Amino acid sequence: MLLSLSWLREFTPYEGTAEALGDRLTMLGLELEDIQRPYDAISAIVVGYVAECARHPDSDHLHCCKVDAGQGELLDIVCGAPNVAAGQKVPVALVGSSLPDGTVIKKAKLRGAPSFGMICSERELGLTEDHSGIMVLPENAPVGARLVDVLDLDREVLDISITPNRADCLSVLGLAREAALAFNLPLTIPDLTPHPDADGPEAVVPIEITDPELCWLYSGRVISEIKVAPSPMRVRHRLRAVGVRPISNIVDVTNYILFECGQPLHSFDLDKLRGGRIVVEPAREGEKFITLDGQERVLTGRDLCIRDAERPVGLAGVMGGLNTEITDQSRNVFLESAVFRPGTIRKTSRRLGLSSEASYRFERGIDQQRTVWALDRACAMMAAFGGGVVRRGLSIVEPRPFVPARIAFRPARADALLGVRLSPEFDEKVLVGMGCAVEKSGDAWRVEQPSWRPDLTREADLIEEVGRVHGLDTIPPVLPPVHLDLARAAEPESRYAFWLRLKHWGAGLGLNEAVNYSFVGHKDLDQLGLPGAGRISIMNPLSAEQDALRTALAPGLLQDLRNNLAQGAQGLRLFELAHIFEADPASETTARETGMLGILLYGARHDASWPHVEADMDYADLKGVVEHLLHFLHLPAPVCRQAQEHPFLLPCVDVLAEGRRVGVMGRIKPALAEDFHARKPVWLAELNLELLRELYDKAVVRFTPLPVYPPVRRDITVMAGPELKVGQVLDHLAGLKLPLLEEAVLVDCFEPQGGANEEPVRNLTFRLTFRHAGRTLKDAEVDKEREKVADSLVRTLGVRI
């Protein structure tokens, strides 16, 4: 929100600096981003008086002028403007000054005539695009005075960052309320009321609202006999100062009121409204409509339209239609002021990629009780600027009147929650200063919400207001007591808490968390061989390399790999929790988001330091991380099944938990890994967090007592061909159900290099852990159990021990 300091002072007598105001607003939660000085480039321009003006003897278009610029003597200035004349007050750029385009004014001779300055046009001053002639100032402008002072230009503009809940601060009036409250100043709203033509006929446009939940109030007035022309100079310069291009007196008034009061308005050419009526209703599915920017929009039944008797004439809360646009030939205007359901406007704006100053405010909430007030204020300005007549009669339908929330407020509770003792007098002063009606009765007050603060709905909101005006930065930090809430402890874990626990798991396992953009390039997805179906293109990408939403986490993780390798990393262990996106026409947002966990391993298993052995990570490391995750989530060990094919993994293994495929893991194809500068195998896993959460919620956690007696371990080496899978051996051992066999794990795999004619052999070493719950085992018992295991393996799997 751009706030002109001089505009603010029309509402509250703030005399401090822009910097002091910005600091105080920042402490109130309205962060100052920047202080702009839009007319600094013309601060050296002064008012001059053209005392004499004669044609240049050697030119048919130049004039030789003598100008009084308050320097004590008349300056010779050569001017080529056709409208320059003696007796005018004009803006003069003296020698040594510069113009907004960077031009430095120097002494010059134009066809032999000396020139000691320049008489400027509005375009040369950066005020408008008008370059038809010099700018002629009012006759009462004092000679020698600075132009910015004479025109009362907005010299300091604060760029304030407004949080989504503070829609009331998206206007000069709203920020003036904050400034008045912060500096204990009065707030005065200049009176500006229309004076309808008492003798003329009444003009009321019939209004129909088909769904009261979508439009809470719709009002309008008719202004006739207008003359479309440029707005007064003061209005045009003020709008430019806050970043709005002036168009005409009618359009400029709607923009002026929007920034001043926060109420978006729209003006229709009344003569183009067919049937002379307004209908507010949802659009028809597939209906086409051309907005003011000349673009054809295809509407859905979820968009809200403003219609006349035959067709749509406006996209409610977003943009008007080209078919009822105000032009130079317009003579009668219907001015609309309404309140729409914020969620409806937000969805339409996002779906069409069409954001406007109006939609930005509508989707955050409008002050419903000042809607008609803002309409009347605009009508008065239009009548003054356009020479029009405000007709008698107010067109209004309000199916859902504003009902303020009545909130219980306890000063003692405010002190307890803020951790600082405030007086009841201070609490009352803040609440009343905010516009609340306060009814004090005992320890609990009744506070009525002001219409411009839709975010105040509960006691905690009021306590926050009291706290921020007091100064949250002045409250001493004290560690509060912690009480265990057993009732809340039994509630299901939130999505945020579940993801946070997984982040702690990854960090605790020695992985580094990666945070990547959701935006990738179509070429990145093509490089990985990912299908084009289901992709979502971005309408306004940040760059050509970020023109699509990711459908997998691999592109971001592989870019992280490339960046780390460029910095000399020898080993990389990354994980990322994020969403992937797929097109889903059935969804309200046309996109389906799926939470995913990505894991990438590369290079050295350990840091290069004693006592670790130098070795690179392999499939076993990746599988171990995945198994550890499922164990962490109280799920059984995963079943790993080799997949037939995958776009970028070879080999690729499907990960199954409780019989459901929860993800994949494997090695990035070597040719693809080389594209990311990898010279060693790159191991990657992507797991579906939605499925894991579903399984986790159903998991049964069983607690067993810690073992009291020591374990006894025996190693056993199985010799077999490469067709024997490790999983077959482990499944067989589990199926024996030996009461003393507690665990079996693979500890080594050795493949001796045989001769050309010898069959390939793998030696798989498993560590068997035996334990008895009630006593210490003897070696003879353990040896006997080991023999049972060996005999069973030889007999069933045909291996050698």
Coordinates of N, CA, C and O in Angstrom, one line a residue, residues 7 121 144 249 272 276 303 306 313 374 377 390 456 505 509 560 578 585 638 649 679 682 740 750 778:
W7 N -1.4 13.3 1.9 CA -2.8 12.8 1.9 C -3.2 12.3 3.3 O -4.3 12.6 3.7
S121 N 7.3 21.5 -20.5 CA 5.9 21.0 -20.7 C 5.7 19.9 -19.6 O 6.6 19.6 -18.8
G144 N 9.3 32.5 -8.6 CA 10.5 32.0 -7.9 C 10.3 30.9 -6.9 O 11.2 30.3 -6.4
N249 N -11.7 12.1 -15.7 CA -12.3 12.6 -14.4 C -13.2 11.5 -13.8 O -13.2 11.3 -12.6
K272 N -25.5 2.4 -22.2 CA -25.2 1.1 -22.8 C -25.7 -0.1 -21.9 O -25.6 -1.3 -22.3
G276 N -31.9 -1.2 -18.8 CA -31.8 -0.3 -17.6 C -31.8 -0.9 -16.3 O -32.4 -0.3 -15.3
D303 N -17.9 -18.2 -11.0 CA -17.6 -16.8 -11.1 C -18.9 -16.0 -10.9 O -20.0 -16.4 -11.4
I306 N -21.9 -9.3 -13.0 CA -22.8 -8.2 -13.0 C -23.4 -8.2 -14.4 O -22.7 -8.2 -15.4
V313 N -22.0 -7.5 -17.9 CA -21.4 -6.2 -18.1 C -20.2 -6.0 -17.2 O -19.6 -5.0 -17.2
A374 N -19.0 5.9 0.7 CA -18.0 6.1 -0.3 C -18.6 6.4 -1.7 O -18.1 7.2 -2.4
R377 N -19.6 10.0 -1.7 CA -18.3 10.8 -1.8 C -17.8 10.9 -3.2 O -17.4 12.0 -3.7
V390 N -26.0 14.9 -10.1 CA -26.3 13.7 -9.4 C -27.8 13.7 -9.3 O -28.5 14.6 -8.8
L456 N -11.5 -8.7 13.9 CA -11.7 -8.8 15.3 C -13.0 -9.6 15.6 O -14.1 -9.1 15.4
W505 N 13.4 -36.3 12.1 CA 13.9 -37.6 11.8 C 15.0 -37.5 10.8 O 16.1 -38.1 11.0
L509 N 19.1 -38.3 11.5 CA 19.7 -39.4 10.8 C 21.0 -38.9 10.0 O 21.7 -39.7 9.4
D560 N 20.3 -29.4 -6.7 CA 21.0 -29.3 -5.5 C 22.3 -30.1 -5.6 O 23.4 -29.6 -5.1
A578 N 8.0 -31.8 0.5 CA 7.4 -30.8 -0.3 C 6.2 -31.4 -1.0 O 6.0 -32.6 -1.0
P585 N -8.9 -31.6 -13.2 CA -10.0 -30.8 -13.6 C -11.2 -30.9 -12.6 O -12.0 -30.0 -12.5
P638 N 9.7 -52.7 4.9 CA 9.1 -52.6 3.5 C 9.4 -53.9 2.7 O 10.4 -54.5 2.9
L649 N 15.1 -43.8 -13.2 CA 15.8 -44.7 -12.2 C 16.0 -46.0 -12.9 O 15.2 -46.6 -13.6
R679 N 29.9 -38.1 -11.1 CA 30.8 -39.1 -11.6 C 30.7 -40.4 -10.8 O 31.5 -41.3 -11.0
V682 N 24.3 -42.1 -8.2 CA 23.4 -41.2 -7.5 C 22.1 -42.0 -7.1 O 21.4 -42.5 -8.0
L740 N 13.9 -68.8 20.2 CA 15.1 -68.1 20.8 C 15.7 -67.2 19.7 O 16.6 -66.4 20.1
F750 N 30.0 -61.0 -0.2 CA 31.3 -61.2 -0.9 C 31.0 -62.0 -2.1 O 30.5 -63.1 -2.1
K778 N 23.0 -70.8 27.2 CA 24.3 -71.5 27.2 C 24.8 -71.6 25.8 O 24.0 -71.7 24.8

